[in-house]
Amino acid sequence: MILVDLVLMLVSSMVLIISVLVGVAFMVLLERKV
């Protein structure tokens, strides 16, 4: 059970980091277009 919780934490943190990176890249692209 502890291992499953650890894996879930790692996956959720990775998804969070990826979403933040995508958001930042999207904002940069929008600023460059304007």
XYZ file of N, CA and C in Angstrom:
102
model
N 0.847 -1.203 0.000
C 0.000 0.000 0.000
C 0.881 1.251 0.000
N 1.950 1.214 0.795
C 2.831 2.388 0.860
C 3.477 2.634 -0.501
N 3.860 1.535 -1.173
C 4.483 1.663 -2.498
C 3.498 2.278 -3.492
N 2.243 1.861 -3.416
C 1.221 2.401 -4.323
C 1.049 3.895 -4.079
N 1.016 4.300 -2.808
C 0.868 5.725 -2.486
C 2.065 6.507 -3.020
N 3.264 5.932 -2.902
C 4.471 6.612 -3.384
C 4.408 6.797 -4.895
N 3.979 5.751 -5.602
C 3.867 5.834 -7.067
C 2.829 6.886 -7.453
N 1.707 6.918 -6.745
C 0.663 7.902 -7.048
C 1.188 9.314 -6.826
N 1.961 9.505 -5.756
C 2.532 10.831 -5.477
C 3.485 11.241 -6.595
N 4.326 10.303 -7.044
C 5.284 10.607 -8.118
C 4.546 10.961 -9.407
N 3.535 10.173 -9.755
C 2.778 10.418 -10.990
C 2.068 11.767 -10.925
N 1.427 12.066 -9.800
C 0.697 13.331 -9.667
C 1.655 14.514 -9.730
N 2.829 14.383 -9.110
C 3.801 15.484 -9.134
C 4.325 15.679 -10.556
N 4.542 14.585 -11.279
C 5.022 14.696 -12.661
C 3.975 15.385 -13.529
N 2.709 15.008 -13.368
C 1.628 15.623 -14.144
C 1.545 17.112 -13.823
N 1.707 17.466 -12.546
C 1.643 18.869 -12.141
C 2.774 19.656 -12.788
N 3.987 19.121 -12.741
C 5.142 19.813 -13.335
C 4.957 19.973 -14.843
N 4.478 18.915 -15.505
C 4.276 18.971 -16.959
C 3.219 20.018 -17.310
N 2.137 20.064 -16.542
C 1.073 21.032 -16.829
C 1.579 22.461 -16.645
N 2.410 22.681 -15.621
C 2.969 24.022 -15.384
C 3.889 24.406 -16.545
N 4.721 23.468 -16.986
C 5.643 23.752 -18.104
C 4.853 24.068 -19.371
N 3.799 23.304 -19.632
C 2.975 23.541 -20.824
C 2.310 24.918 -20.734
N 1.829 25.277 -19.554
C 1.188 26.582 -19.365
C 2.168 27.714 -19.613
N 3.384 27.580 -19.093
C 4.404 28.624 -19.284
C 4.768 28.737 -20.761
N 4.947 27.598 -21.428
C 5.293 27.614 -22.856
C 4.167 28.260 -23.665
N 2.918 27.970 -23.316
C 1.774 28.542 -24.024
C 1.740 30.059 -23.855
N 2.007 30.540 -22.623
C 2.023 31.982 -22.365
C 3.129 32.653 -23.178
N 4.308 32.021 -23.236
C 5.430 32.590 -24.001
C 5.072 32.674 -25.482
N 4.428 31.622 -26.009
C 4.043 31.632 -27.422
C 3.032 32.746 -27.688
N 2.072 32.930 -26.783
C 1.071 33.984 -26.965
C 1.731 35.354 -26.940
N 2.693 35.557 -26.028
C 3.361 36.857 -25.937
C 4.176 37.130 -27.198
N 4.773 36.082 -27.775
C 5.570 36.269 -28.989
C 4.674 36.627 -30.171
N 3.467 36.048 -30.217
C 2.555 36.340 -31.324
C 2.096 37.797 -31.269
N 1.871 38.320 -30.069
C 1.389 39.700 -29.915
C 2.517 40.701 -30.075
